[in-house]
Short mmCIF file of C-alpha atoms and ligand atoms in Angstrom, two decimals:
data_model
loop_
_atom_site.label_atom_id
_atom_site.label_comp_id
_atom_site.label_asym_id
_atom_site.label_seq_id
_atom_site.Cartn_x
_atom_site.Cartn_y
_atom_site.Cartn_z
CA MET A 1 -0.14 0.10 0.15
CA LEU A 2 2.63 1.71 1.07
CA GLU A 3 5.07 1.89 -1.23
CA GLN A 4 2.28 2.81 -3.99
CA TYR A 5 3.26 6.38 -2.76
CA LEU A 6 7.18 6.13 -1.08
CA ASP A 7 10.13 6.16 -2.74
CA ILE A 8 13.26 5.31 -0.43
CA ASN A 9 16.53 6.12 -2.28
CA PRO A 10 18.51 2.99 -2.88
CA GLU A 11 21.37 3.59 -0.98
CA VAL A 12 19.12 4.96 2.26
CA ALA A 13 17.00 1.72 1.67
CA ALA A 14 20.10 -0.03 1.73
CA ALA A 15 21.20 1.66 4.96
CA LEU A 16 18.10 0.71 6.72
CA ALA A 17 17.92 -2.99 6.08
CA ALA A 18 21.47 -2.94 7.25
CA GLY A 19 20.60 -1.59 10.34
CA LYS A 20 23.24 1.49 9.42
CA PRO A 21 22.68 4.96 11.37
CA VAL A 22 20.35 7.33 8.80
CA VAL A 23 19.60 10.84 9.41
CA ALA A 24 16.34 12.70 8.20
CA LEU A 25 16.26 16.17 6.97
CA GLU A 26 13.54 18.60 6.12
CA SER A 27 12.98 21.00 3.02
CA THR A 28 10.75 23.75 4.09
CA ILE A 29 14.53 24.62 5.37
CA ILE A 30 15.29 24.32 1.92
CA SER A 31 12.50 26.07 0.28
CA HIS A 32 10.85 28.89 2.77
CA GLY A 33 13.89 29.02 5.37
CA MET A 34 16.80 30.48 3.50
CA PRO A 35 17.36 32.35 0.08
CA TYR A 36 18.84 30.80 -2.96
CA PRO A 37 21.76 29.83 -3.14
CA GLN A 38 22.45 29.38 0.55
CA ASN A 39 19.59 27.17 1.26
CA VAL A 40 20.92 24.50 -1.69
CA GLU A 41 24.78 25.03 -0.70
CA THR A 42 23.67 24.13 3.04
CA ALA A 43 21.52 21.48 1.98
CA LEU A 44 24.43 20.10 0.39
CA LYS A 45 26.93 20.22 2.74
CA VAL A 46 24.78 19.07 5.76
CA GLU A 47 24.59 15.76 3.81
CA GLN A 48 28.52 15.76 3.57
CA ILE A 49 28.83 16.38 7.25
CA ILE A 50 26.44 13.37 7.91
CA ARG A 51 28.08 11.16 5.77
CA ASP A 52 31.71 12.75 7.25
CA ASN A 53 30.17 11.33 10.98
CA GLY A 54 29.32 8.04 9.66
CA ALA A 55 25.95 8.38 8.86
CA VAL A 56 23.52 8.35 5.26
CA PRO A 57 21.71 11.73 5.03
CA ALA A 58 17.86 10.98 3.63
CA THR A 59 16.60 14.63 2.72
CA ILE A 60 13.13 14.35 2.52
CA ALA A 61 10.29 16.29 -0.32
CA ILE A 62 7.27 15.29 -2.03
CA LEU A 63 8.18 15.33 -5.76
CA LYS A 64 5.40 14.91 -8.47
CA GLY A 65 3.28 13.82 -6.05
CA ARG A 66 6.17 11.00 -4.53
CA LEU A 67 6.97 10.53 -0.99
CA LYS A 68 10.68 11.02 -1.56
CA VAL A 69 13.46 9.65 1.58
CA GLY A 70 16.25 10.93 0.31
CA MET A 71 17.32 13.34 -2.95
CA THR A 72 19.62 13.29 -5.36
CA HIS A 73 21.67 16.83 -5.81
CA GLU A 74 19.86 17.66 -9.01
CA GLU A 75 16.99 17.41 -6.59
CA ILE A 76 17.66 19.56 -4.18
CA GLU A 77 19.25 21.89 -6.21
CA TYR A 78 15.47 22.04 -8.33
CA LEU A 79 13.90 22.49 -4.87
CA GLY A 80 16.18 25.55 -3.36
CA LYS A 81 15.57 27.44 -6.84
CA ALA A 82 11.97 26.67 -7.03
CA GLY A 83 12.10 28.57 -2.98
CA LEU A 84 8.49 29.75 -2.54
CA ASP A 85 6.91 28.39 -5.44
CA VAL A 86 6.98 24.74 -4.05
CA ILE A 87 3.88 24.17 -1.83
CA LYS A 88 4.72 24.20 2.15
CA THR A 89 3.59 20.80 3.37
CA SER A 90 2.71 19.75 6.72
CA ARG A 91 0.91 16.66 7.94
CA ARG A 92 -2.99 18.47 6.01
CA ASP A 93 -1.27 19.11 2.76
CA ILE A 94 0.10 15.66 2.35
CA PRO A 95 -2.90 13.79 0.65
CA PHE A 96 -3.37 16.94 -1.73
CA ILE A 97 0.48 17.24 -2.80
CA VAL A 98 0.01 13.47 -3.38
CA ALA A 99 -3.31 13.42 -5.29
CA LYS A 100 -2.74 16.16 -7.25
CA GLY A 101 1.04 15.18 -7.95
CA VAL A 102 2.91 17.77 -7.41
CA ASP A 103 5.90 19.48 -5.37
CA GLY A 104 6.16 19.98 -2.09
CA ALA A 105 8.55 21.08 0.57
CA THR A 106 7.83 19.32 4.17
CA THR A 107 8.00 20.88 7.64
CA VAL A 108 9.28 19.27 10.74
CA ALA A 109 5.79 17.63 11.14
CA SER A 110 5.72 15.69 7.84
CA THR A 111 9.46 15.35 7.19
CA MET A 112 8.75 13.56 10.93
CA ILE A 113 6.05 11.11 9.00
CA LEU A 114 7.82 10.34 6.27
CA ALA A 115 11.11 9.46 8.23
CA GLN A 116 8.61 7.34 10.20
CA MET A 117 7.05 5.44 6.93
CA ALA A 118 10.76 4.79 6.21
CA GLY A 119 11.63 3.88 9.26
CA ILE A 120 14.01 6.77 10.26
CA LYS A 121 14.70 7.49 13.93
CA VAL A 122 16.57 10.87 13.69
CA PHE A 123 16.40 13.66 12.24
CA ALA A 124 17.86 17.15 12.03
CA THR A 125 16.75 20.73 11.35
CA GLY A 126 17.54 24.23 12.44
CA GLY A 127 14.20 25.44 14.44
CA ILE A 128 11.10 23.73 15.04
CA GLY A 129 7.68 25.42 14.51
CA GLY A 130 6.15 26.00 17.84
CA VAL A 131 3.47 28.28 19.98
CA HIS A 132 3.68 31.23 18.51
CA ARG A 133 3.65 34.86 20.51
CA GLY A 134 -0.07 36.27 20.45
CA ALA A 135 -1.41 32.56 20.57
CA GLN A 136 -3.88 32.85 23.53
CA GLN A 137 -5.59 34.97 20.50
CA THR A 138 -4.94 33.48 17.03
CA PHE A 139 -4.10 30.32 18.26
CA ASP A 140 -0.98 29.84 15.82
CA ILE A 141 0.49 26.45 17.30
CA SER A 142 2.56 24.92 15.00
CA ALA A 143 1.33 21.15 14.12
CA ASP A 144 5.16 20.30 14.93
CA LEU A 145 4.15 20.09 18.10
CA GLN A 146 1.08 17.54 17.96
CA GLU A 147 4.26 15.59 15.32
CA LEU A 148 6.24 15.45 18.28
CA ALA A 149 3.49 14.10 20.30
CA ASN A 150 2.66 11.22 18.39
CA THR A 151 5.58 10.40 15.63
CA ASP A 152 8.46 8.40 17.07
CA VAL A 153 11.20 10.34 15.70
CA THR A 154 14.18 12.40 17.63
CA VAL A 155 14.60 15.65 16.52
CA VAL A 156 17.75 17.53 16.68
CA CYS A 157 17.05 21.50 16.88
CA ALA A 158 18.92 24.61 18.23
CA GLY A 159 16.23 25.49 20.55
CA ALA A 160 13.17 27.47 19.89
CA LYS A 161 13.27 30.96 18.07
CA SER A 162 11.90 34.11 20.09
CA ILE A 163 9.55 34.31 16.76
CA LEU A 164 8.16 31.94 19.35
CA ASP A 165 6.63 32.38 23.00
CA ILE A 166 9.49 29.67 24.04
CA GLY A 167 7.69 29.39 27.80
CA LEU A 168 4.54 28.28 25.86
CA THR A 169 5.83 26.06 23.22
CA LEU A 170 7.36 24.18 26.59
CA GLU A 171 4.48 24.23 28.14
CA TYR A 172 2.48 22.77 25.27
CA LEU A 173 5.58 20.14 25.18
CA GLU A 174 5.20 19.08 28.72
CA THR A 175 1.27 18.62 28.14
CA GLN A 176 2.20 16.61 24.50
CA GLY A 177 4.29 14.24 26.92
CA VAL A 178 7.43 15.58 24.53
CA PRO A 179 10.59 15.44 26.32
CA VAL A 180 13.17 18.33 25.83
CA ILE A 181 16.88 17.51 26.33
CA GLY A 182 19.24 20.06 26.29
CA TYR A 183 22.44 18.63 24.87
CA GLN A 184 25.69 19.27 27.33
CA THR A 185 22.93 22.44 28.86
CA SER A 186 20.34 22.96 31.44
CA THR A 187 19.11 25.77 29.81
CA LEU A 188 16.80 25.72 26.28
CA PRO A 189 18.69 27.30 23.54
CA ALA A 190 17.48 30.01 21.75
CA PHE A 191 18.36 29.12 18.28
CA TYR A 192 20.73 32.57 17.63
CA THR A 193 22.20 32.57 21.28
CA ARG A 194 22.63 29.69 23.60
CA GLU A 195 20.69 30.11 26.17
CA SER A 196 17.25 31.32 26.99
CA GLU A 197 15.63 31.93 30.43
CA PHE A 198 14.39 28.50 30.35
CA GLY A 199 14.95 24.78 31.70
CA VAL A 200 15.18 22.19 29.82
CA ASP A 201 13.91 18.60 30.91
CA TYR A 202 16.63 16.88 31.12
CA GLN A 203 20.66 17.33 30.38
CA LEU A 204 22.12 14.91 28.57
CA ASP A 205 25.93 15.33 27.83
CA THR A 206 26.19 12.23 25.30
CA PRO A 207 25.20 10.78 21.82
CA ALA A 208 24.84 7.59 23.59
CA GLN A 209 22.82 8.59 26.69
CA ILE A 210 20.55 10.15 24.34
CA ALA A 211 20.25 7.22 22.31
CA ALA A 212 19.85 4.92 25.17
CA ALA A 213 16.94 7.29 26.26
CA MET A 214 15.52 6.77 22.78
CA LYS A 215 15.76 3.27 22.88
CA ALA A 216 13.97 2.89 26.28
CA LYS A 217 11.11 5.03 25.70
CA TRP A 218 10.67 3.21 22.03
CA ASP A 219 11.12 -0.25 23.62
CA MET A 220 8.10 0.46 26.40
CA ASP A 221 5.94 1.74 23.10
CA LEU A 222 5.93 4.92 24.85
CA LYS A 223 4.74 6.90 21.66
CA GLY A 224 6.16 10.06 20.00
CA GLY A 225 9.50 12.17 19.54
CA ILE A 226 11.87 13.57 21.86
CA VAL A 227 13.47 17.39 21.27
CA VAL A 228 17.31 17.17 21.80
CA ALA A 229 18.41 20.92 22.08
CA ASN A 230 21.28 21.69 20.74
CA PRO A 231 23.24 25.14 21.33
CA ILE A 232 24.44 27.06 18.52
CA PRO A 233 28.32 27.02 18.55
CA GLU A 234 29.43 30.09 20.80
CA ALA A 235 31.65 31.33 18.21
CA HIS A 236 28.70 31.72 15.79
CA GLN A 237 26.17 33.21 18.33
CA LEU A 238 23.97 36.48 17.74
CA ASP A 239 23.69 39.55 20.41
CA ARG A 240 20.65 38.48 22.12
CA ALA A 241 19.34 42.02 22.39
CA MET A 242 20.01 42.74 19.04
CA ILE A 243 18.08 39.79 17.80
CA ASP A 244 15.52 39.88 20.13
CA GLN A 245 14.63 43.87 18.65
CA VAL A 246 15.32 42.22 15.29
CA ILE A 247 12.26 39.67 15.84
CA ALA A 248 9.69 41.82 17.46
CA ASP A 249 9.82 44.41 14.71
CA ALA A 250 9.46 41.42 12.42
CA VAL A 251 6.24 40.07 14.54
CA ALA A 252 4.95 43.56 15.02
CA GLU A 253 5.23 44.32 10.77
CA MET A 254 3.73 40.37 10.31
CA ASP A 255 0.71 41.33 12.33
CA SER A 256 0.25 44.94 11.08
CA LYS A 257 0.32 43.64 7.35
CA GLY A 258 -2.44 40.71 8.52
CA ILE A 259 -0.13 37.68 7.46
CA PHE A 260 -1.16 34.76 9.71
CA GLY A 261 -1.21 30.92 8.99
CA LYS A 262 1.34 28.99 7.13
CA ALA A 263 2.70 31.86 6.10
CA SER A 264 3.97 33.34 9.35
CA THR A 265 6.83 31.25 9.96
CA PRO A 266 8.41 32.28 6.19
CA PHE A 267 7.42 35.79 6.46
CA LEU A 268 9.65 35.88 10.51
CA LEU A 269 12.19 34.04 9.09
CA ALA A 270 12.98 36.27 6.07
CA LYS A 271 12.11 39.71 7.44
CA VAL A 272 14.84 38.62 10.16
CA ALA A 273 17.56 37.17 7.55
CA GLU A 274 17.05 40.86 5.33
CA THR A 275 17.20 43.04 8.62
CA THR A 276 20.27 41.29 9.50
CA LYS A 277 21.80 41.41 6.20
CA GLY A 278 22.54 38.12 6.43
CA VAL A 279 24.11 37.98 10.02
CA SER A 280 21.83 35.99 11.17
CA LEU A 281 21.69 33.63 8.10
CA ALA A 282 24.78 32.97 8.94
CA ALA A 283 24.58 31.88 12.43
CA ASN A 284 21.35 29.95 11.08
CA ILE A 285 23.85 27.71 8.38
CA GLU A 286 26.50 27.13 11.14
CA LEU A 287 23.69 25.63 13.80
CA VAL A 288 22.58 23.48 11.22
CA PHE A 289 25.56 21.93 10.62
CA ASN A 290 26.43 21.20 14.41
CA ASN A 291 22.95 19.59 14.27
CA ALA A 292 24.01 17.84 11.29
CA LYS A 293 26.82 16.14 13.21
CA LEU A 294 25.41 15.57 16.76
CA ALA A 295 22.34 14.03 14.78
CA ALA A 296 24.74 10.99 13.02
CA ASN A 297 26.68 11.11 16.13
CA ILE A 298 23.12 10.32 18.09
CA ALA A 299 22.02 7.71 15.06
CA VAL A 300 25.67 5.95 15.01
CA GLU A 301 25.14 5.28 18.82
CA TYR A 302 21.44 4.40 17.97
CA ALA A 303 22.13 2.22 15.15
CA LYS A 304 24.94 0.32 17.83
N1 LIG B 401 12.23 27.51 12.01
C1 LIG B 401 13.15 27.65 11.36
N2 LIG B 401 13.30 27.57 10.20
C2 LIG B 401 12.25 27.24 9.47
C3 LIG B 401 11.01 26.59 9.78
C4 LIG B 401 11.03 26.89 11.15
O1 LIG B 401 13.79 28.69 12.20
O2 LIG B 401 12.69 26.76 8.10
C5 LIG B 401 10.61 25.76 8.83
C6 LIG B 401 10.58 23.93 9.03
O3 LIG B 401 10.35 23.35 8.32
C7 LIG B 401 9.35 23.87 10.71
C8 LIG B 401 7.78 25.29 10.16
O4 LIG B 401 8.55 22.48 10.10
O5 LIG B 401 8.89 25.99 9.37
C9 LIG B 401 7.17 25.95 10.79
O6 LIG B 401 6.11 26.38 10.24
P1 LIG B 401 4.89 26.35 11.02
O7 LIG B 401 5.12 27.45 11.87
O8 LIG B 401 3.98 26.99 9.68
O9 LIG B 401 4.31 25.24 11.73
MN1 LIG B 402 1.47 27.89 12.41
#
């Protein structure tokens, strides 16, 4: 049934069949999260970092209605060039993109779904979606959080961006039973900066400890994902006050323009990159590299 829709790249399929480590990667970060050509350069380098650390990368998207787990470099280039023309695809969108036979860039939520279909347990990205600022009024809560509640994949990210309400995002994850692990940190990283004022649920200091927690959780059929929050490397973090101001201005502009729904996150990401003249983009790229390495290390440990 599933095979009717799913194309697992041969290298990825061989690795999975042999129980070797594989790391899933999303594609909305390519199409909607970064501008061309940095998006494509980053996506390809991320795959290389995963290989250098002993795992096989599987970049995930929907192409002409086919669920792709593992893309070619040409496919990544195509998706990156198409950018915002590709439909941002979360859980609700998947059946329509497939039935129409069109292209879709997968968010954290839908990448988790496709990873689970293929049997991949570790996924690296930059930032997850969360509870947006003002969600008390707007109800804007990313479908990523609900997916983390239900789908058995570990997502390595750089914590929560302050385009989100970090405190409410943690409350939501707690209610949904999703553990938030700090990698070598006891405070939740805030994406561009290594720290926020919020604590994580557990600090773990090695990939082996994280792999052991994953195994325990899923051996006991405790459904759902795990968030691993990995602080941006010290040398690349931004000034907290500066970035918070940039984000506050971006949120105000979004509200005044009446932008909402699935357009919110891409608007805020683009605005922040534009205002900081690429300084935030450079930090974003570095933290994704850092997450790719940790995800590969976790996948290697989990495969032992
Ligand atoms: N945050 C980032 N970069 C991104 C995204 C979020 O720092 O590229 C993307 C991810 O694909 C994430 C999606 O799953 O935005 C969340 O969108 P929404 O808030 O509409 O659920
Ligand atoms: Mn949303």
